[in-house]
PDB file of N, CA and C in Angstrom:
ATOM      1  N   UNK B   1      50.640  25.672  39.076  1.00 65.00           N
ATOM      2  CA  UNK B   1      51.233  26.073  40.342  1.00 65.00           C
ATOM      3  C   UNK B   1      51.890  24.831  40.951  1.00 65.00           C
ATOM      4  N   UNK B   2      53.407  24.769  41.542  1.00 82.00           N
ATOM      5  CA  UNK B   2      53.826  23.803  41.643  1.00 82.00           C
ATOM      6  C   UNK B   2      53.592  23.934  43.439  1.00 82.00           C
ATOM      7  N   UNK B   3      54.289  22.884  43.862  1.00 74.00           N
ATOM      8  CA  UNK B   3      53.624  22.518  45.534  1.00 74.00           C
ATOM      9  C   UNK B   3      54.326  23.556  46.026  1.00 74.00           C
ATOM     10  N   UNK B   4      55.473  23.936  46.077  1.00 79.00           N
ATOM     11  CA  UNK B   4      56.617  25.050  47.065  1.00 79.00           C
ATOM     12  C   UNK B   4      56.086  26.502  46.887  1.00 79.00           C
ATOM     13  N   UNK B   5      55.125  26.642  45.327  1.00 79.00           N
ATOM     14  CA  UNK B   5      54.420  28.295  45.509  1.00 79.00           C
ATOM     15  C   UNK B   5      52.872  27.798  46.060  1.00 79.00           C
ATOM     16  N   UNK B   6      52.444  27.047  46.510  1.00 77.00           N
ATOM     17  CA  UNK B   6      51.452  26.638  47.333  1.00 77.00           C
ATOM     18  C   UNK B   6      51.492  26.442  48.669  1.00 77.00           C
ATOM     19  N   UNK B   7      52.366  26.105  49.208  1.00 74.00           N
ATOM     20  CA  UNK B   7      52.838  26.149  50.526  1.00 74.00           C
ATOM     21  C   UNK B   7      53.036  27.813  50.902  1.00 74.00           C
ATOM     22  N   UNK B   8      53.824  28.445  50.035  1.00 78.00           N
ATOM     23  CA  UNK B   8      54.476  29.854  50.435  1.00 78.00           C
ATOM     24  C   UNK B   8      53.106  30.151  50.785  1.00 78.00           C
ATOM     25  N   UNK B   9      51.889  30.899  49.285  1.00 79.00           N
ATOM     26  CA  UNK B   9      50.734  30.568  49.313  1.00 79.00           C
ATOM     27  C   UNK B   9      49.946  30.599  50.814  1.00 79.00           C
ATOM     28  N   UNK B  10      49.772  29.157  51.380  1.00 78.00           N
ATOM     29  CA  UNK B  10      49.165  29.293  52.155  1.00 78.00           C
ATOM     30  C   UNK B  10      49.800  29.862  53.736  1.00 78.00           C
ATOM     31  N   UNK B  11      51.091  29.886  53.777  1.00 83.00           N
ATOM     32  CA  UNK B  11      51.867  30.218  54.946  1.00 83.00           C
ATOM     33  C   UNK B  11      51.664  31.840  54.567  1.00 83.00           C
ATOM     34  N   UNK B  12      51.501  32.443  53.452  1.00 80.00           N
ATOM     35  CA  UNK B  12      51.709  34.022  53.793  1.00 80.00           C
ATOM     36  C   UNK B  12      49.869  34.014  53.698  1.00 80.00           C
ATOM     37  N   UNK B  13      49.166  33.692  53.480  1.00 78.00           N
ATOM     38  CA  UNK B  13      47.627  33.612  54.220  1.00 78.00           C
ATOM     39  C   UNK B  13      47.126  33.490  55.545  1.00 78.00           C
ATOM     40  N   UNK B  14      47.962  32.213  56.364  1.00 80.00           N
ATOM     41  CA  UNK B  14      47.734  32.432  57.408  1.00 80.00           C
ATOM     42  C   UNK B  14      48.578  33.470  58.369  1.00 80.00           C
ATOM     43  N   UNK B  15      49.922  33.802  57.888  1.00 84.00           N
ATOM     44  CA  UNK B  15      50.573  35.524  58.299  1.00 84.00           C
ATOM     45  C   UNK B  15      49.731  36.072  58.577  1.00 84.00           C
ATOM     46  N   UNK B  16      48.945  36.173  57.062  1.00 80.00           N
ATOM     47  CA  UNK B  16      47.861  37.530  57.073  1.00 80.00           C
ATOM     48  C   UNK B  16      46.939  37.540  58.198  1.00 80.00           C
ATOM     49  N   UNK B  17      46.584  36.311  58.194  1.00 83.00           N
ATOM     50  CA  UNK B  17      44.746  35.714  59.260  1.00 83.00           C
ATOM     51  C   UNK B  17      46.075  36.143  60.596  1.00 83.00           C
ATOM     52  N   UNK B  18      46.436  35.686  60.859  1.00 79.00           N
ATOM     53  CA  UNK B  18      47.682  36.009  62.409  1.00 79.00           C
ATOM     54  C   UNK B  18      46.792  37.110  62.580  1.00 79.00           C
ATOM     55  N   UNK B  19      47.928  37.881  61.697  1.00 84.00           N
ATOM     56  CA  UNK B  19      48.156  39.668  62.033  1.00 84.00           C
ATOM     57  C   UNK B  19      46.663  40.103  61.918  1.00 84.00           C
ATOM     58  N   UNK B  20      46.022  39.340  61.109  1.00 85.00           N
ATOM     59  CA  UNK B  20      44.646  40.298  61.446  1.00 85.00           C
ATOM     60  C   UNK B  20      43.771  40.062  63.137  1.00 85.00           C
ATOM     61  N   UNK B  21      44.151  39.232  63.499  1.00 85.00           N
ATOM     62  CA  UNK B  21      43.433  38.946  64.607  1.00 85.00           C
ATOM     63  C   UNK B  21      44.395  39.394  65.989  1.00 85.00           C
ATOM     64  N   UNK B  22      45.506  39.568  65.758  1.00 86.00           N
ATOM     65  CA  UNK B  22      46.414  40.336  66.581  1.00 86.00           C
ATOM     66  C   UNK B  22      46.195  41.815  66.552  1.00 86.00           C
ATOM     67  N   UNK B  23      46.162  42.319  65.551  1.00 86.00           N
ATOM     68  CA  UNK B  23      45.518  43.813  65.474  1.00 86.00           C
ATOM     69  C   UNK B  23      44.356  43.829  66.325  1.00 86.00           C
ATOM     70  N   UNK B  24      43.168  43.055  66.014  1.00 86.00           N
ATOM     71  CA  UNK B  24      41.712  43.135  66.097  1.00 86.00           C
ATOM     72  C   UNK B  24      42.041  42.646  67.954  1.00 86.00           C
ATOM     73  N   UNK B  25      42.757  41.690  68.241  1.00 87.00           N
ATOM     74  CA  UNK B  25      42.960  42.088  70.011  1.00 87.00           C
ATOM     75  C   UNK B  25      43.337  43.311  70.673  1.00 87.00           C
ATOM     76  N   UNK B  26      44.557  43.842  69.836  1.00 85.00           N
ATOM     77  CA  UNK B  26      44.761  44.980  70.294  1.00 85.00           C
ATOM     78  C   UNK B  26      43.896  46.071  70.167  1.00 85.00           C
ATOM     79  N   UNK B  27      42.980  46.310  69.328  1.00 83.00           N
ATOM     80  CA  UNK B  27      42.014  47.459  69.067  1.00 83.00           C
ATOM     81  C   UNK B  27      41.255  47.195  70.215  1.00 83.00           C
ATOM     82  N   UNK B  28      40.527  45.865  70.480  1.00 86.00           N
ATOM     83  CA  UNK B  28      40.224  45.772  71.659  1.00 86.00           C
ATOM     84  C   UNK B  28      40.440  46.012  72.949  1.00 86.00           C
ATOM     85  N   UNK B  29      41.871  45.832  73.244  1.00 85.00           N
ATOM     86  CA  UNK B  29      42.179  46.351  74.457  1.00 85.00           C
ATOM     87  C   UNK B  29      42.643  47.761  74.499  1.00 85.00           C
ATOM     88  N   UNK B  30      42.538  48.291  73.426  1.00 81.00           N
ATOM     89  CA  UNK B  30      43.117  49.669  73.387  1.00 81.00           C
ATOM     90  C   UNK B  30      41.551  50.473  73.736  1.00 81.00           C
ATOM     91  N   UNK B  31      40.216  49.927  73.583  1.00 82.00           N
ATOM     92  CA  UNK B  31      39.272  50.190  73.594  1.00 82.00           C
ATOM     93  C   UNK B  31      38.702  50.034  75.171  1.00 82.00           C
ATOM     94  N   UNK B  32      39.202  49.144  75.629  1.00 82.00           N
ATOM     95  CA  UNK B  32      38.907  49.210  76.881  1.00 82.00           C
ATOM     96  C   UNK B  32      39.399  49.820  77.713  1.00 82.00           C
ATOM     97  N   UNK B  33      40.798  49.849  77.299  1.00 82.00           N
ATOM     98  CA  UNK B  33      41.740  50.663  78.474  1.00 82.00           C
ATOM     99  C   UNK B  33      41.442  52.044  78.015  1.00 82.00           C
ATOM    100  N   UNK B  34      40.853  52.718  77.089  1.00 78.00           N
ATOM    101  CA  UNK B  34      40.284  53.989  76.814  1.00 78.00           C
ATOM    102  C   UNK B  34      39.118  54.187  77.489  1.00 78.00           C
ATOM    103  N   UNK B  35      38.445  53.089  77.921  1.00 78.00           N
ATOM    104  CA  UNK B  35      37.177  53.158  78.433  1.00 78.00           C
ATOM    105  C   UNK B  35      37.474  53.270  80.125  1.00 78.00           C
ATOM    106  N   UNK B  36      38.642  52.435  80.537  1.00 78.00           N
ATOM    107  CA  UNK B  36      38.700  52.413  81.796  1.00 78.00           C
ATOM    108  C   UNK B  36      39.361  53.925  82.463  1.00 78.00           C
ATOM    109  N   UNK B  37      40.174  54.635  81.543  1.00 76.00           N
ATOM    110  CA  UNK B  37      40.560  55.379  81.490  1.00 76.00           C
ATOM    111  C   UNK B  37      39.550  57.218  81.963  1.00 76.00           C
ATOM    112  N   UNK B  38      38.877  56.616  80.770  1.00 72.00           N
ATOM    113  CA  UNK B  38      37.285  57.376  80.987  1.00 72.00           C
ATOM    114  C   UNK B  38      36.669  57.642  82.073  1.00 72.00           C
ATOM    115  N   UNK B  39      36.055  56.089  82.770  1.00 74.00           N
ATOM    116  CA  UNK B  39      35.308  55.726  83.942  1.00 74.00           C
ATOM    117  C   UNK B  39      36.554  56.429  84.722  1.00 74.00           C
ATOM    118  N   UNK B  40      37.678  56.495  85.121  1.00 70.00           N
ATOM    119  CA  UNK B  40      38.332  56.801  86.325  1.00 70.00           C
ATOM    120  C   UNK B  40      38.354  58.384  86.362  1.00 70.00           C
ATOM    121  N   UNK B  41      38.299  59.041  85.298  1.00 70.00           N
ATOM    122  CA  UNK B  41      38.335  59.911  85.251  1.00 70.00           C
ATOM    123  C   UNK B  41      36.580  61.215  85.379  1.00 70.00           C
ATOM    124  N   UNK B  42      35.649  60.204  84.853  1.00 68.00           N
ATOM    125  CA  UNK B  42      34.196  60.327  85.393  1.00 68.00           C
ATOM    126  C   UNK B  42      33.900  60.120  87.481  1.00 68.00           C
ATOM    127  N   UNK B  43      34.776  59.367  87.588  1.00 68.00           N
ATOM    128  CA  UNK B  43      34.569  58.705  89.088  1.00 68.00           C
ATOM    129  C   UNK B  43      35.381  59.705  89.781  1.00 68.00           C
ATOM    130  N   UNK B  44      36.574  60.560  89.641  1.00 63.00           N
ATOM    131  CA  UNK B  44      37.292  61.526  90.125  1.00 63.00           C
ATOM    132  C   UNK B  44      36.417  62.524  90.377  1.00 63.00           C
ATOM    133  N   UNK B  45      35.911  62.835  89.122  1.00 67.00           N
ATOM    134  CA  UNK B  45      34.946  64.410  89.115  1.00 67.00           C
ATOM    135  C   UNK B  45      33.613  63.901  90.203  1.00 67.00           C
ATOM    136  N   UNK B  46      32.991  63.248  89.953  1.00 66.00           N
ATOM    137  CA  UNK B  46      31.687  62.677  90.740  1.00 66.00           C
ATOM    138  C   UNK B  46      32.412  62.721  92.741  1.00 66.00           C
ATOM    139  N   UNK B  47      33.995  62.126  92.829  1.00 62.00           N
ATOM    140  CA  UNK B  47      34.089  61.680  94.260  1.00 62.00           C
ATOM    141  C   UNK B  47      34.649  63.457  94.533  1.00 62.00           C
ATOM    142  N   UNK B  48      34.902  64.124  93.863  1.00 62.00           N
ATOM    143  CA  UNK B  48      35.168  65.296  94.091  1.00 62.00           C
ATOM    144  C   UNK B  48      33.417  66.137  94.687  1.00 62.00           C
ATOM    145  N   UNK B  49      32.889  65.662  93.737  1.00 65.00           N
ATOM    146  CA  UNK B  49      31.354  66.550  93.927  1.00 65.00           C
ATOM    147  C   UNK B  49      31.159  66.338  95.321  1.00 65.00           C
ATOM    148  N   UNK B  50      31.831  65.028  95.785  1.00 65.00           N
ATOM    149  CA  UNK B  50      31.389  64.568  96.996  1.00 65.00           C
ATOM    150  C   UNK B  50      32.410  65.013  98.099  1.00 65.00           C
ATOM    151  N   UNK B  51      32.980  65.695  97.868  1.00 71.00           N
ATOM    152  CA  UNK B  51      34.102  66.254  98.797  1.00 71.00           C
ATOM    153  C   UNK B  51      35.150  65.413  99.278  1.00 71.00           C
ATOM    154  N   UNK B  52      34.961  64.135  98.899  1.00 75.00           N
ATOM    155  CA  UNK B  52      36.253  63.244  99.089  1.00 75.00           C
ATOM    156  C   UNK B  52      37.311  62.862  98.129  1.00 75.00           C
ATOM    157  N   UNK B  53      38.226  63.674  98.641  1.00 78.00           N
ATOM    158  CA  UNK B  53      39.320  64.401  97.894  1.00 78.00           C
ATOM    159  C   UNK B  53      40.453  63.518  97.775  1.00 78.00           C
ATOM    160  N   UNK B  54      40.851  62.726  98.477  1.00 79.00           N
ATOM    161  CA  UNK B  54      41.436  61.831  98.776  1.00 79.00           C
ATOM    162  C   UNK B  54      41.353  60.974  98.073  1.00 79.00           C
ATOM    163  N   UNK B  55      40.152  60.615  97.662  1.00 79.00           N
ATOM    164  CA  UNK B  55      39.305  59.175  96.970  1.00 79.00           C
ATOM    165  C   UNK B  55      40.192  59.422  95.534  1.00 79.00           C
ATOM    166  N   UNK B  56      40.114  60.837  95.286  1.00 78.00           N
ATOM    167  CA  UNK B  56      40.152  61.691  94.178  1.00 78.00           C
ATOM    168  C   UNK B  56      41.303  62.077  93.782  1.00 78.00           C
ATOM    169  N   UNK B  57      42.330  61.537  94.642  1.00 83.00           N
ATOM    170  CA  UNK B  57      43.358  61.936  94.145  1.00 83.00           C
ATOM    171  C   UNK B  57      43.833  60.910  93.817  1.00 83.00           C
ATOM    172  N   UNK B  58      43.853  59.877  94.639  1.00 83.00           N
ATOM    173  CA  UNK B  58      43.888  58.195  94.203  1.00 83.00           C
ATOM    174  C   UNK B  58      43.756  57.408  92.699  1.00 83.00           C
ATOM    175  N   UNK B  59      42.191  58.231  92.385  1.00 80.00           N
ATOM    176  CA  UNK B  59      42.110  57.936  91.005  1.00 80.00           C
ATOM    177  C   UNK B  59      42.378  59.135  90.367  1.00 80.00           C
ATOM    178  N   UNK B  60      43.166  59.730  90.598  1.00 83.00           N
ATOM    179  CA  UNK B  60      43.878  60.596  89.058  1.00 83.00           C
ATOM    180  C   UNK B  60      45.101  59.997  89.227  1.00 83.00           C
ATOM    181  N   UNK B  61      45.759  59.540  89.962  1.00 86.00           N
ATOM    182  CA  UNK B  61      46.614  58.493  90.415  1.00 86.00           C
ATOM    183  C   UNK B  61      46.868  57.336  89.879  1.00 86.00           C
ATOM    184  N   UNK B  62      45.854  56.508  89.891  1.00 84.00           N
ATOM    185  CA  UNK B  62      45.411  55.886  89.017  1.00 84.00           C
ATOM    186  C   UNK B  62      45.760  56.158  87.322  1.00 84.00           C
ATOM    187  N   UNK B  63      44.780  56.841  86.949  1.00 82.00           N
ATOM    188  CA  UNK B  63      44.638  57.118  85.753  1.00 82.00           C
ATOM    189  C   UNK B  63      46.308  57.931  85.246  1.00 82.00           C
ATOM    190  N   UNK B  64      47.065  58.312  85.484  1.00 87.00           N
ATOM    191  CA  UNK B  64      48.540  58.580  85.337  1.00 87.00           C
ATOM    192  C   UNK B  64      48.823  57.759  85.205  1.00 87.00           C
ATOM    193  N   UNK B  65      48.726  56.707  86.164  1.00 87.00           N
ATOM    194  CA  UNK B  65      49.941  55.510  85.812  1.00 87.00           C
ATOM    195  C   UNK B  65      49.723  54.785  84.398  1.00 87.00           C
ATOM    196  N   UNK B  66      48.362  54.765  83.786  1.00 82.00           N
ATOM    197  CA  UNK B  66      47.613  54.394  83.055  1.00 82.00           C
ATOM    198  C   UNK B  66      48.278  54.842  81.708  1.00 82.00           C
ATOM    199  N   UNK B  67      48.091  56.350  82.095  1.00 82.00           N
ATOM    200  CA  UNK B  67      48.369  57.420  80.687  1.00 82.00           C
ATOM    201  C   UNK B  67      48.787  58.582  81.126  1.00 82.00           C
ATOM    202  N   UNK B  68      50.125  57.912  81.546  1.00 87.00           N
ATOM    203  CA  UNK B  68      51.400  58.934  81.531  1.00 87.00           C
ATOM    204  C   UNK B  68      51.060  60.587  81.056  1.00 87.00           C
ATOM    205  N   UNK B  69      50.319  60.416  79.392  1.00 88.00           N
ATOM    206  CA  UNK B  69      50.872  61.653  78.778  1.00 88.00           C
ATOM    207  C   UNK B  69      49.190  62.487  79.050  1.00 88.00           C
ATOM    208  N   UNK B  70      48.437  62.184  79.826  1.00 83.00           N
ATOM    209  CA  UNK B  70      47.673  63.006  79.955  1.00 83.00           C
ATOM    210  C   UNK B  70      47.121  63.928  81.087  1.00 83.00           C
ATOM    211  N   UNK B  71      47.241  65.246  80.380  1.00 88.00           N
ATOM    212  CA  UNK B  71      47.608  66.352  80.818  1.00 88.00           C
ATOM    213  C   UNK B  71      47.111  66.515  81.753  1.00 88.00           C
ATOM    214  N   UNK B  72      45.274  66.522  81.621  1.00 86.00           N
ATOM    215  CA  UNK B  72      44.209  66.668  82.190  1.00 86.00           C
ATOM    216  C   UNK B  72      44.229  66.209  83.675  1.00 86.00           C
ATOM    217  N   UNK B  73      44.854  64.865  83.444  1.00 85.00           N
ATOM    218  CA  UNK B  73      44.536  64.204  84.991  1.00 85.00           C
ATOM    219  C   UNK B  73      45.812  64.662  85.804  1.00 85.00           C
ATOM    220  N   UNK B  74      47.296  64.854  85.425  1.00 90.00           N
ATOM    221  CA  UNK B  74      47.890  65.769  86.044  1.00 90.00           C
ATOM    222  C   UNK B  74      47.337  67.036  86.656  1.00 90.00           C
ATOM    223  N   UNK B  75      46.784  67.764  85.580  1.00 90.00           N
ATOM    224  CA  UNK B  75      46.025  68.769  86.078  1.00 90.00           C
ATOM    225  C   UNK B  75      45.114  69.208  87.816  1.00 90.00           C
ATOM    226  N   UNK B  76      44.295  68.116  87.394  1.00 85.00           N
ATOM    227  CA  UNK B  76      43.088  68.220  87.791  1.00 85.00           C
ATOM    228  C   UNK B  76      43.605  67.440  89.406  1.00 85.00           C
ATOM    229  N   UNK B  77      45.001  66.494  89.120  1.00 88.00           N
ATOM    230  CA  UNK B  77      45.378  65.898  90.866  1.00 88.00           C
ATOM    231  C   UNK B  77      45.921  67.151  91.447  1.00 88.00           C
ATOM    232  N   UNK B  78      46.309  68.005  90.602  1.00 90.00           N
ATOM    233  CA  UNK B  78      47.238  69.026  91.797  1.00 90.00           C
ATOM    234  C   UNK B  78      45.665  70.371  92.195  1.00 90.00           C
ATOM    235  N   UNK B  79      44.986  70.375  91.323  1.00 87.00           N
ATOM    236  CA  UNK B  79      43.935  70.939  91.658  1.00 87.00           C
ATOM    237  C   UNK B  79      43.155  70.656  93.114  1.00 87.00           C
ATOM    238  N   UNK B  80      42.789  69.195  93.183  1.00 83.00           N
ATOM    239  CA  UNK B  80      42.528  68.318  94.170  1.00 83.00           C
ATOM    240  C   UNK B  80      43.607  68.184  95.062  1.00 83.00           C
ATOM    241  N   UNK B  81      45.073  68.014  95.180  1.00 87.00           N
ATOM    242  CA  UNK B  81      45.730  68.351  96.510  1.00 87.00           C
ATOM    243  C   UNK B  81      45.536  69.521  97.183  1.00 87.00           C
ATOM    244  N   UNK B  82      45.800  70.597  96.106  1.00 87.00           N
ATOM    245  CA  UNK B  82      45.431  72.105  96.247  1.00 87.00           C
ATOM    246  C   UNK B  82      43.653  72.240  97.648  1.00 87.00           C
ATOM    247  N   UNK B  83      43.220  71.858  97.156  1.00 82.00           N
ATOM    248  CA  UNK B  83      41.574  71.600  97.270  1.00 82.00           C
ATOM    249  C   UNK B  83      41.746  70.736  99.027  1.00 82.00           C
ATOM    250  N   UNK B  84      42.252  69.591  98.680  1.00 78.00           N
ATOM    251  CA  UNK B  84      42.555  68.826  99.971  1.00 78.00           C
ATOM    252  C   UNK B  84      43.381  69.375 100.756  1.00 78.00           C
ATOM    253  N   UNK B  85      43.999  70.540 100.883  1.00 79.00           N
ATOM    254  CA  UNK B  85      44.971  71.323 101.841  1.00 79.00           C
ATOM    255  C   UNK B  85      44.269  72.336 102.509  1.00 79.00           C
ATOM    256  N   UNK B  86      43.482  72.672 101.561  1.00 76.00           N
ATOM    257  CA  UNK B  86      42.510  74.003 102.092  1.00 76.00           C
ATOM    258  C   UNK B  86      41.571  73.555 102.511  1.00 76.00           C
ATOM    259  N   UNK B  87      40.934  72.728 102.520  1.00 66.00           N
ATOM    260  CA  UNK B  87      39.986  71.976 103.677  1.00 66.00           C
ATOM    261  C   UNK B  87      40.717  71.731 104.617  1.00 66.00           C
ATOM    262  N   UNK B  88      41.775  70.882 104.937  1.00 70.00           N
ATOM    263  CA  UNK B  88      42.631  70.766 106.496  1.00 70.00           C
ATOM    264  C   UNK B  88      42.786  72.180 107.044  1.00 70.00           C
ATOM    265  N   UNK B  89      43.142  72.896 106.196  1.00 72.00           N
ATOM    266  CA  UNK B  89      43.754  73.993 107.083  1.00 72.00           C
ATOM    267  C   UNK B  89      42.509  74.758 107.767  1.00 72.00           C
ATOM    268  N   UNK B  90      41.101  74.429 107.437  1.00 66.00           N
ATOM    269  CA  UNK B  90      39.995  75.195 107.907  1.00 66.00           C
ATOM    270  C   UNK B  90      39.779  74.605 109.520  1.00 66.00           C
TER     271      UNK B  90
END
């Protein structure tokens, strides 16, 4: 093996070590922000139990800006405005 396929060699090794530890951050934060995602969406239903609706709309609010494409927390904010209108109007 001459020195120039030893160099390549070790430069496409450490590529590899890079990208593996760039992945392995991102799984990580993809893991958390799934988690935080979670908790806001556990903390909605719980501030709802509690009749503060407001609190509750905040964090589905939240959690949208988060993750755009999920349905659920769209859902569940217009449920809770819905919910927070009909209490004022009583």
């Amino acid at each position: 093996m001459n020195y120039i396929t030893a160099v390549l060699l070790l430069r496409l090794l450490n590529t590899a070590i890079v990208i593996k530890k760039i992945i392995s951050s991102y799984n990580r934060k993809l893991m958390q922000y799934r988690t935080m995602v979670a908790e806001k969406i556990n903390i909605k239903i719980s501030v709802f139990e509690l009749n503060k609706y407001q609190e509750a709309i905040e964090n589905f609010h939240f959690a949208i800006q988060y993750k755009p494409n999920c349905i659920e927390a769209y859902y569940n904010k217009v449920v809770y405005l819905l919910e927070l209108n009909n209490v004022r109007r009583q």
